[in-house]
C-alpha cells in the first residue's frame, strides 16, 4: 500500500507520522514544493522508526511527482493555513490554485488513486477537485467531519466528566465555524443519550465549542492545528487501506441525499477499499434538517467564488 501526502507542513507531517506509527502502509511519499523540506521531514520521521516500532518507509521529495507514481491513496494538505481572526473561507484565493494543480499532477502519475482533500476551505476544495479532475465520486473524499467529531467527543467528555472512550457522537455539515452540525440529540454515553446527563444549555455550549474548535486552537497556536487533523486523516487512510468499512462523516459529492445536489458537504459514509463504499442517510429531525440546509447555503456561497 503506497500513500502520498502532498504538503510536508504541520498537518502533512503529522499525518505521515500517524500513518507510519499505525504500521499498515508499506510506503509513504511526502512531497512539498519547498526545496529539501519534505526530505528533511521524512528523514527525521524515519529516525523515529526504531523507537516507535514501524516498518513503513517514508520518502521525501521536492515537487517530483514521478516518485508518487502508483499511489493507492493521496492526501492533499498543500496550501496555506489560517491565522488568528481569519475564517477558512478566506484561504480560497491561494489554496484553490494549489489544490487544482496538485490533484492534476497526482492523477497523471497514479490514475487509480483515491484522493483525500484536507486543504481549506475543505468542502469547496473537495468540490473543486471533483469539477477539475472528473474522477468517479467514490474516489474523492474531503476530511473535516472525522476531526470535528473527535473534537465533539472531547467536549462531550469534558462536560460529562467522563472518559472519552465512554462517549460517541458525530458532526455533519460544512467544515466551517458556523456550518458544522454537531448531532447532540444522537450523542451517547455508553448508549444512553447524553441529554439524560446534560442540560440543554450545557449541550448547546458543547455544540458551540465544537464548531469553533479550529478557531480556538488557531488563536492559541498562532496557526491552525495539526495533531488531531493528522490523526483524523490517518484514520481515513487506514479505513481505505485496510478495507475496514468504517463509518466517518466526510465531505462527499451529493446527488439528492439529504435533499442536496451538486455540493460536497459532510455526511456519514462507509469507507473501504473503493473509497466511499456507501453514503449513509440518517433520519434527521426538522431542526437538524434546517441546520444542514443552512450549512449548505454557506458552502455554496464559497463554491460560487471558484473559477471552474
Ligand atoms: N480539513 C481539515 O480538517 C484541516 C485541518 C487542519 C488544517 N487544514 C488545512 O490544511 C492546510 C495545511 O495546513 P498546515 O498547518 O499543514 O500548513 P503548513 O503551512 O504547515 O503546510 C503547508 C505546506 O504546503 C506546502 N505547499 C504549498 N504549496 C504547495 C504545492 N503547490 N505543492 C506542494 N506543497 C505545497 C508548503 O510548502 C507547506 O510546507 C491548510 O489549508 C489548513 O487550513 C485542514
Ligand atoms: O481551523 C482551521 O483553520 C484548520 C482546520 O480546519 C481545523 O479545523 O483545525
PDB file of C-alpha atoms in Angstrom, residues 11-241:
ATOM      1  CA  UNK A  11      -0.673  18.568   9.009  1.00  0.00           C
ATOM      2  CA  UNK A  12       1.116  16.607   6.264  1.00  0.00           C
ATOM      3  CA  UNK A  13       3.990  15.580   8.538  1.00  0.00           C
ATOM      4  CA  UNK A  14       1.659  14.717  11.414  1.00  0.00           C
ATOM      5  CA  UNK A  15      -0.472  12.628   9.073  1.00  0.00           C
ATOM      6  CA  UNK A  16       2.622  10.813   7.712  1.00  0.00           C
ATOM      7  CA  UNK A  17       3.758  10.152  11.277  1.00  0.00           C
ATOM      8  CA  UNK A  18       0.417   8.647  12.371  1.00  0.00           C
ATOM      9  CA  UNK A  19       0.190   6.526   9.217  1.00  0.00           C
ATOM     10  CA  UNK A  20       3.685   5.181   9.901  1.00  0.00           C
ATOM     11  CA  UNK A  21       3.023   4.520  13.589  1.00  0.00           C
ATOM     12  CA  UNK A  22      -0.169   2.592  12.703  1.00  0.00           C
ATOM     13  CA  UNK A  23       2.116   0.453  10.515  1.00  0.00           C
ATOM     14  CA  UNK A  24      -0.323  -0.563   7.741  1.00  0.00           C
ATOM     15  CA  UNK A  25       1.332   1.123   4.720  1.00  0.00           C
ATOM     16  CA  UNK A  26       4.486  -0.086   3.012  1.00  0.00           C
ATOM     17  CA  UNK A  27       5.486   3.371   1.760  1.00  0.00           C
ATOM     18  CA  UNK A  28       4.577   6.986   2.425  1.00  0.00           C
ATOM     19  CA  UNK A  29       5.837   9.602  -0.043  1.00  0.00           C
ATOM     20  CA  UNK A  30       5.903  13.079   1.415  1.00  0.00           C
ATOM     21  CA  UNK A  31       6.004  15.802  -1.267  1.00  0.00           C
ATOM     22  CA  UNK A  32       6.460  19.536  -0.796  1.00  0.00           C
ATOM     23  CA  UNK A  33       7.302  22.429  -3.069  1.00  0.00           C
ATOM     24  CA  UNK A  34       9.843  23.876  -0.593  1.00  0.00           C
ATOM     25  CA  UNK A  35      13.311  22.611  -1.579  1.00  0.00           C
ATOM     26  CA  UNK A  36      14.574  19.886   0.784  1.00  0.00           C
ATOM     27  CA  UNK A  37      11.726  20.330   3.277  1.00  0.00           C
ATOM     28  CA  UNK A  38       9.932  17.015   2.666  1.00  0.00           C
ATOM     29  CA  UNK A  39      13.275  15.196   2.513  1.00  0.00           C
ATOM     30  CA  UNK A  40      14.146  16.643   5.935  1.00  0.00           C
ATOM     31  CA  UNK A  41      10.785  15.744   7.476  1.00  0.00           C
ATOM     32  CA  UNK A  42      10.969  12.223   6.013  1.00  0.00           C
ATOM     33  CA  UNK A  43      14.482  11.670   7.361  1.00  0.00           C
ATOM     34  CA  UNK A  44      13.510  12.944  10.812  1.00  0.00           C
ATOM     35  CA  UNK A  45      10.426  10.685  10.837  1.00  0.00           C
ATOM     36  CA  UNK A  46      12.439   7.663   9.640  1.00  0.00           C
ATOM     37  CA  UNK A  47      14.782   8.192  12.578  1.00  0.00           C
ATOM     38  CA  UNK A  48      11.769   7.541  14.848  1.00  0.00           C
ATOM     39  CA  UNK A  49      11.086   4.138  13.219  1.00  0.00           C
ATOM     40  CA  UNK A  50      13.274   2.057  15.531  1.00  0.00           C
ATOM     41  CA  UNK A  51      11.914   3.969  18.544  1.00  0.00           C
ATOM     42  CA  UNK A  52       8.253   3.773  17.560  1.00  0.00           C
ATOM     43  CA  UNK A  53       8.473   0.298  16.042  1.00  0.00           C
ATOM     44  CA  UNK A  54       7.217   0.793  12.477  1.00  0.00           C
ATOM     45  CA  UNK A  55       8.390  -0.583   9.138  1.00  0.00           C
ATOM     46  CA  UNK A  56       6.699   1.930   6.841  1.00  0.00           C
ATOM     47  CA  UNK A  57       9.269   3.557   4.548  1.00  0.00           C
ATOM     48  CA  UNK A  58       8.859   7.343   4.425  1.00  0.00           C
ATOM     49  CA  UNK A  59      10.401   9.098   1.417  1.00  0.00           C
ATOM     50  CA  UNK A  60      10.594  12.871   0.995  1.00  0.00           C
ATOM     51  CA  UNK A  61      10.635  14.593  -2.411  1.00  0.00           C
ATOM     52  CA  UNK A  62      10.665  18.174  -3.678  1.00  0.00           C
ATOM     53  CA  UNK A  63       7.881  18.609  -6.259  1.00  0.00           C
ATOM     54  CA  UNK A  64       8.813  15.360  -8.081  1.00  0.00           C
ATOM     55  CA  UNK A  65       5.548  13.585  -8.863  1.00  0.00           C
ATOM     56  CA  UNK A  66       7.293  10.701 -10.628  1.00  0.00           C
ATOM     57  CA  UNK A  67       8.139   9.440  -7.112  1.00  0.00           C
ATOM     58  CA  UNK A  68       4.432   9.333  -6.263  1.00  0.00           C
ATOM     59  CA  UNK A  69       3.636   7.004  -9.187  1.00  0.00           C
ATOM     60  CA  UNK A  70       1.373   4.089  -8.356  1.00  0.00           C
ATOM     61  CA  UNK A  71      -0.010   5.598  -5.156  1.00  0.00           C
ATOM     62  CA  UNK A  72      -3.176   3.905  -3.910  1.00  0.00           C
ATOM     63  CA  UNK A  73      -4.193   6.871  -1.752  1.00  0.00           C
ATOM     64  CA  UNK A  74      -3.055  10.511  -1.822  1.00  0.00           C
ATOM     65  CA  UNK A  75      -3.706  13.168   0.788  1.00  0.00           C
ATOM     66  CA  UNK A  76      -3.698  16.849  -0.218  1.00  0.00           C
ATOM     67  CA  UNK A  77      -2.604  19.144   2.635  1.00  0.00           C
ATOM     68  CA  UNK A  78      -0.715  21.660   0.489  1.00  0.00           C
ATOM     69  CA  UNK A  79      -1.702  25.284   0.885  1.00  0.00           C
ATOM     70  CA  UNK A  80      -1.756  27.993   3.485  1.00  0.00           C
ATOM     71  CA  UNK A  81      -3.356  27.662   6.941  1.00  0.00           C
ATOM     72  CA  UNK A  82      -5.358  30.475   8.547  1.00  0.00           C
ATOM     73  CA  UNK A  83      -4.036  32.917  11.119  1.00  0.00           C
ATOM     74  CA  UNK A  84      -5.969  34.012  14.241  1.00  0.00           C
ATOM     75  CA  UNK A  85      -9.035  36.065  13.324  1.00  0.00           C
ATOM     76  CA  UNK A  86      -9.354  34.593   9.822  1.00  0.00           C
ATOM     77  CA  UNK A  87     -12.002  32.203   8.518  1.00  0.00           C
ATOM     78  CA  UNK A  88     -11.127  29.115   6.488  1.00  0.00           C
ATOM     79  CA  UNK A  89     -13.051  30.600   3.566  1.00  0.00           C
ATOM     80  CA  UNK A  90     -10.505  33.429   3.274  1.00  0.00           C
ATOM     81  CA  UNK A  91      -7.889  30.894   2.153  1.00  0.00           C
ATOM     82  CA  UNK A  92      -9.672  30.121  -1.114  1.00  0.00           C
ATOM     83  CA  UNK A  93      -7.720  32.646  -3.247  1.00  0.00           C
ATOM     84  CA  UNK A  94      -4.354  30.919  -2.744  1.00  0.00           C
ATOM     85  CA  UNK A  95      -5.410  27.350  -1.998  1.00  0.00           C
ATOM     86  CA  UNK A  96      -7.726  26.786  -4.977  1.00  0.00           C
ATOM     87  CA  UNK A  97      -4.875  27.129  -7.485  1.00  0.00           C
ATOM     88  CA  UNK A  98      -2.589  24.889  -5.414  1.00  0.00           C
ATOM     89  CA  UNK A  99      -5.205  22.146  -4.933  1.00  0.00           C
ATOM     90  CA  UNK A 100      -6.141  22.140  -8.633  1.00  0.00           C
ATOM     91  CA  UNK A 101      -2.513  21.767  -9.787  1.00  0.00           C
ATOM     92  CA  UNK A 102      -1.642  19.199  -7.139  1.00  0.00           C
ATOM     93  CA  UNK A 103      -4.652  16.951  -7.841  1.00  0.00           C
ATOM     94  CA  UNK A 104      -3.960  17.015 -11.581  1.00  0.00           C
ATOM     95  CA  UNK A 105      -0.284  16.087 -11.018  1.00  0.00           C
ATOM     96  CA  UNK A 106      -1.244  13.255  -8.663  1.00  0.00           C
ATOM     97  CA  UNK A 107      -3.695  11.698 -11.129  1.00  0.00           C
ATOM     98  CA  UNK A 108      -1.189  11.888 -14.009  1.00  0.00           C
ATOM     99  CA  UNK A 109       1.141   9.563 -12.105  1.00  0.00           C
ATOM    100  CA  UNK A 110      -1.462   7.485 -10.214  1.00  0.00           C
ATOM    101  CA  UNK A 111      -4.581   7.138 -12.381  1.00  0.00           C
ATOM    102  CA  UNK A 112      -6.322   4.848  -9.869  1.00  0.00           C
ATOM    103  CA  UNK A 113      -5.586   6.938  -6.788  1.00  0.00           C
ATOM    104  CA  UNK A 114      -8.167   7.746  -4.090  1.00  0.00           C
ATOM    105  CA  UNK A 115      -7.819  11.400  -3.067  1.00  0.00           C
ATOM    106  CA  UNK A 116      -8.338  12.779   0.432  1.00  0.00           C
ATOM    107  CA  UNK A 117      -8.652  16.561   0.453  1.00  0.00           C
ATOM    108  CA  UNK A 118      -7.598  18.422   3.599  1.00  0.00           C
ATOM    109  CA  UNK A 119      -6.635  21.940   2.420  1.00  0.00           C
ATOM    110  CA  UNK A 120      -9.138  24.633   3.385  1.00  0.00           C
ATOM    111  CA  UNK A 121     -11.787  25.706   2.736  1.00  0.00           C
ATOM    112  CA  UNK A 122     -12.074  21.930   2.587  1.00  0.00           C
ATOM    113  CA  UNK A 123     -15.659  21.400   1.323  1.00  0.00           C
ATOM    114  CA  UNK A 124     -15.048  23.810  -1.535  1.00  0.00           C
ATOM    115  CA  UNK A 125     -11.613  22.342  -2.286  1.00  0.00           C
ATOM    116  CA  UNK A 126     -13.231  18.888  -2.458  1.00  0.00           C
ATOM    117  CA  UNK A 127     -15.849  20.268  -4.863  1.00  0.00           C
ATOM    118  CA  UNK A 128     -13.073  21.843  -6.933  1.00  0.00           C
ATOM    119  CA  UNK A 129     -11.246  18.508  -7.192  1.00  0.00           C
ATOM    120  CA  UNK A 130     -14.471  16.897  -8.453  1.00  0.00           C
ATOM    121  CA  UNK A 131     -15.046  19.599 -11.047  1.00  0.00           C
ATOM    122  CA  UNK A 132     -11.447  19.816 -12.235  1.00  0.00           C
ATOM    123  CA  UNK A 133     -10.500  16.125 -12.333  1.00  0.00           C
ATOM    124  CA  UNK A 134     -13.762  14.364 -13.193  1.00  0.00           C
ATOM    125  CA  UNK A 135     -12.684  11.346 -11.100  1.00  0.00           C
ATOM    126  CA  UNK A 136     -15.503   8.985 -10.051  1.00  0.00           C
ATOM    127  CA  UNK A 137     -17.146  10.341  -6.921  1.00  0.00           C
ATOM    128  CA  UNK A 138     -16.198   7.367  -4.751  1.00  0.00           C
ATOM    129  CA  UNK A 139     -12.530   8.378  -5.143  1.00  0.00           C
ATOM    130  CA  UNK A 140     -12.692  11.946  -3.779  1.00  0.00           C
ATOM    131  CA  UNK A 141     -13.136  12.396  -0.028  1.00  0.00           C
ATOM    132  CA  UNK A 142     -12.892  15.594   1.992  1.00  0.00           C
ATOM    133  CA  UNK A 143     -11.635  15.301   5.583  1.00  0.00           C
ATOM    134  CA  UNK A 144     -13.364  17.509   8.148  1.00  0.00           C
ATOM    135  CA  UNK A 145     -16.137  15.611   9.919  1.00  0.00           C
ATOM    136  CA  UNK A 146     -13.780  12.995  11.388  1.00  0.00           C
ATOM    137  CA  UNK A 147     -11.824  15.791  13.059  1.00  0.00           C
ATOM    138  CA  UNK A 148     -14.908  17.762  14.098  1.00  0.00           C
ATOM    139  CA  UNK A 149     -16.436  14.610  15.592  1.00  0.00           C
ATOM    140  CA  UNK A 150     -13.241  13.937  17.573  1.00  0.00           C
ATOM    141  CA  UNK A 151     -13.472  17.483  18.936  1.00  0.00           C
ATOM    142  CA  UNK A 152     -17.175  16.960  19.703  1.00  0.00           C
ATOM    143  CA  UNK A 153     -16.329  13.828  21.716  1.00  0.00           C
ATOM    144  CA  UNK A 154     -13.604  15.744  23.546  1.00  0.00           C
ATOM    145  CA  UNK A 155     -16.093  18.478  24.507  1.00  0.00           C
ATOM    146  CA  UNK A 156     -18.794  15.941  25.438  1.00  0.00           C
ATOM    147  CA  UNK A 157     -16.386  14.032  27.675  1.00  0.00           C
ATOM    148  CA  UNK A 158     -15.355  17.304  29.298  1.00  0.00           C
ATOM    149  CA  UNK A 159     -18.986  18.250  30.017  1.00  0.00           C
ATOM    150  CA  UNK A 160     -19.870  14.754  31.249  1.00  0.00           C
ATOM    151  CA  UNK A 161     -16.640  14.453  33.268  1.00  0.00           C
ATOM    152  CA  UNK A 162     -16.334  11.064  31.582  1.00  0.00           C
ATOM    153  CA  UNK A 163     -13.513   9.284  29.773  1.00  0.00           C
ATOM    154  CA  UNK A 164     -13.637   9.946  26.016  1.00  0.00           C
ATOM    155  CA  UNK A 165     -13.956   6.195  25.384  1.00  0.00           C
ATOM    156  CA  UNK A 166     -17.400   6.326  27.074  1.00  0.00           C
ATOM    157  CA  UNK A 167     -18.662   8.868  24.563  1.00  0.00           C
ATOM    158  CA  UNK A 168     -19.909   8.681  20.985  1.00  0.00           C
ATOM    159  CA  UNK A 169     -21.111  11.399  18.659  1.00  0.00           C
ATOM    160  CA  UNK A 170     -20.874  12.781  15.169  1.00  0.00           C
ATOM    161  CA  UNK A 171     -20.656  16.144  13.418  1.00  0.00           C
ATOM    162  CA  UNK A 172     -22.063  16.558   9.920  1.00  0.00           C
ATOM    163  CA  UNK A 173     -22.413  19.607   7.647  1.00  0.00           C
ATOM    164  CA  UNK A 174     -19.796  22.008   6.348  1.00  0.00           C
ATOM    165  CA  UNK A 175     -16.341  22.214   7.916  1.00  0.00           C
ATOM    166  CA  UNK A 176     -16.668  25.869   8.928  1.00  0.00           C
ATOM    167  CA  UNK A 177     -17.022  27.879  12.131  1.00  0.00           C
ATOM    168  CA  UNK A 178     -20.759  28.356  11.552  1.00  0.00           C
ATOM    169  CA  UNK A 179     -21.686  25.433   9.284  1.00  0.00           C
ATOM    170  CA  UNK A 180     -20.912  22.401  11.452  1.00  0.00           C
ATOM    171  CA  UNK A 181     -23.909  20.432  12.699  1.00  0.00           C
ATOM    172  CA  UNK A 182     -22.961  18.544  15.900  1.00  0.00           C
ATOM    173  CA  UNK A 183     -25.638  15.884  16.355  1.00  0.00           C
ATOM    174  CA  UNK A 184     -26.239  16.411  20.077  1.00  0.00           C
ATOM    175  CA  UNK A 185     -29.583  14.542  20.031  1.00  0.00           C
ATOM    176  CA  UNK A 186     -27.894  11.328  18.855  1.00  0.00           C
ATOM    177  CA  UNK A 187     -24.755  11.629  21.050  1.00  0.00           C
ATOM    178  CA  UNK A 188     -24.440   8.947  23.717  1.00  0.00           C
ATOM    179  CA  UNK A 189     -22.554   7.864  26.810  1.00  0.00           C
ATOM    180  CA  UNK A 190     -22.459   4.054  26.790  1.00  0.00           C
ATOM    181  CA  UNK A 191     -25.537   4.013  24.537  1.00  0.00           C
ATOM    182  CA  UNK A 192     -27.525   6.370  26.828  1.00  0.00           C
ATOM    183  CA  UNK A 193     -28.446   9.718  25.194  1.00  0.00           C
ATOM    184  CA  UNK A 194     -26.221  12.441  26.672  1.00  0.00           C
ATOM    185  CA  UNK A 195     -29.359  14.562  27.181  1.00  0.00           C
ATOM    186  CA  UNK A 196     -30.045  12.273  30.178  1.00  0.00           C
ATOM    187  CA  UNK A 197     -26.959  13.725  31.866  1.00  0.00           C
ATOM    188  CA  UNK A 198     -26.574  17.250  30.466  1.00  0.00           C
ATOM    189  CA  UNK A 199     -28.935  20.229  30.393  1.00  0.00           C
ATOM    190  CA  UNK A 200     -29.972  21.758  27.069  1.00  0.00           C
ATOM    191  CA  UNK A 201     -27.835  24.792  27.838  1.00  0.00           C
ATOM    192  CA  UNK A 202     -24.752  22.685  28.551  1.00  0.00           C
ATOM    193  CA  UNK A 203     -25.327  20.673  25.361  1.00  0.00           C
ATOM    194  CA  UNK A 204     -25.663  23.878  23.338  1.00  0.00           C
ATOM    195  CA  UNK A 205     -22.362  25.038  24.831  1.00  0.00           C
ATOM    196  CA  UNK A 206     -20.731  21.734  23.807  1.00  0.00           C
ATOM    197  CA  UNK A 207     -22.024  22.240  20.253  1.00  0.00           C
ATOM    198  CA  UNK A 208     -20.766  25.833  20.082  1.00  0.00           C
ATOM    199  CA  UNK A 209     -17.325  24.910  21.470  1.00  0.00           C
ATOM    200  CA  UNK A 210     -17.132  22.131  18.880  1.00  0.00           C
ATOM    201  CA  UNK A 211     -17.990  24.425  15.983  1.00  0.00           C
ATOM    202  CA  UNK A 212     -15.234  26.894  16.866  1.00  0.00           C
ATOM    203  CA  UNK A 213     -12.770  24.118  17.719  1.00  0.00           C
ATOM    204  CA  UNK A 214     -10.405  25.034  14.874  1.00  0.00           C
ATOM    205  CA  UNK A 215     -10.633  28.779  15.556  1.00  0.00           C
ATOM    206  CA  UNK A 216      -9.955  28.242  19.286  1.00  0.00           C
ATOM    207  CA  UNK A 217      -6.761  26.336  18.516  1.00  0.00           C
ATOM    208  CA  UNK A 218      -5.702  28.833  15.837  1.00  0.00           C
ATOM    209  CA  UNK A 219      -5.953  31.615  18.423  1.00  0.00           C
ATOM    210  CA  UNK A 220      -3.851  29.639  20.919  1.00  0.00           C
ATOM    211  CA  UNK A 221      -1.252  28.387  18.428  1.00  0.00           C
ATOM    212  CA  UNK A 222      -0.961  31.335  16.003  1.00  0.00           C
ATOM    213  CA  UNK A 223      -1.633  28.897  13.164  1.00  0.00           C
ATOM    214  CA  UNK A 224      -4.138  26.080  12.770  1.00  0.00           C
ATOM    215  CA  UNK A 225      -3.979  22.709  14.499  1.00  0.00           C
ATOM    216  CA  UNK A 226      -2.136  19.609  13.254  1.00  0.00           C
ATOM    217  CA  UNK A 227      -2.133  16.676  15.723  1.00  0.00           C
ATOM    218  CA  UNK A 228      -5.869  15.896  15.628  1.00  0.00           C
ATOM    219  CA  UNK A 229      -6.104  16.747  11.903  1.00  0.00           C
ATOM    220  CA  UNK A 230      -3.171  14.402  11.172  1.00  0.00           C
ATOM    221  CA  UNK A 231      -4.685  11.644  13.304  1.00  0.00           C
ATOM    222  CA  UNK A 232      -8.095  12.081  11.644  1.00  0.00           C
ATOM    223  CA  UNK A 233      -6.607  11.814   8.149  1.00  0.00           C
ATOM    224  CA  UNK A 234      -4.591   8.745   9.125  1.00  0.00           C
ATOM    225  CA  UNK A 235      -7.803   7.054  10.331  1.00  0.00           C
ATOM    226  CA  UNK A 236      -9.459   7.641   6.951  1.00  0.00           C
ATOM    227  CA  UNK A 237      -6.365   6.373   5.116  1.00  0.00           C
ATOM    228  CA  UNK A 238      -6.307   3.268   7.312  1.00  0.00           C
ATOM    229  CA  UNK A 239     -10.021   2.582   6.748  1.00  0.00           C
ATOM    230  CA  UNK A 240      -9.429   2.599   2.986  1.00  0.00           C
ATOM    231  CA  UNK A 241      -6.086   0.775   3.031  1.00  0.00           C
TER     232      UNK A 241
END
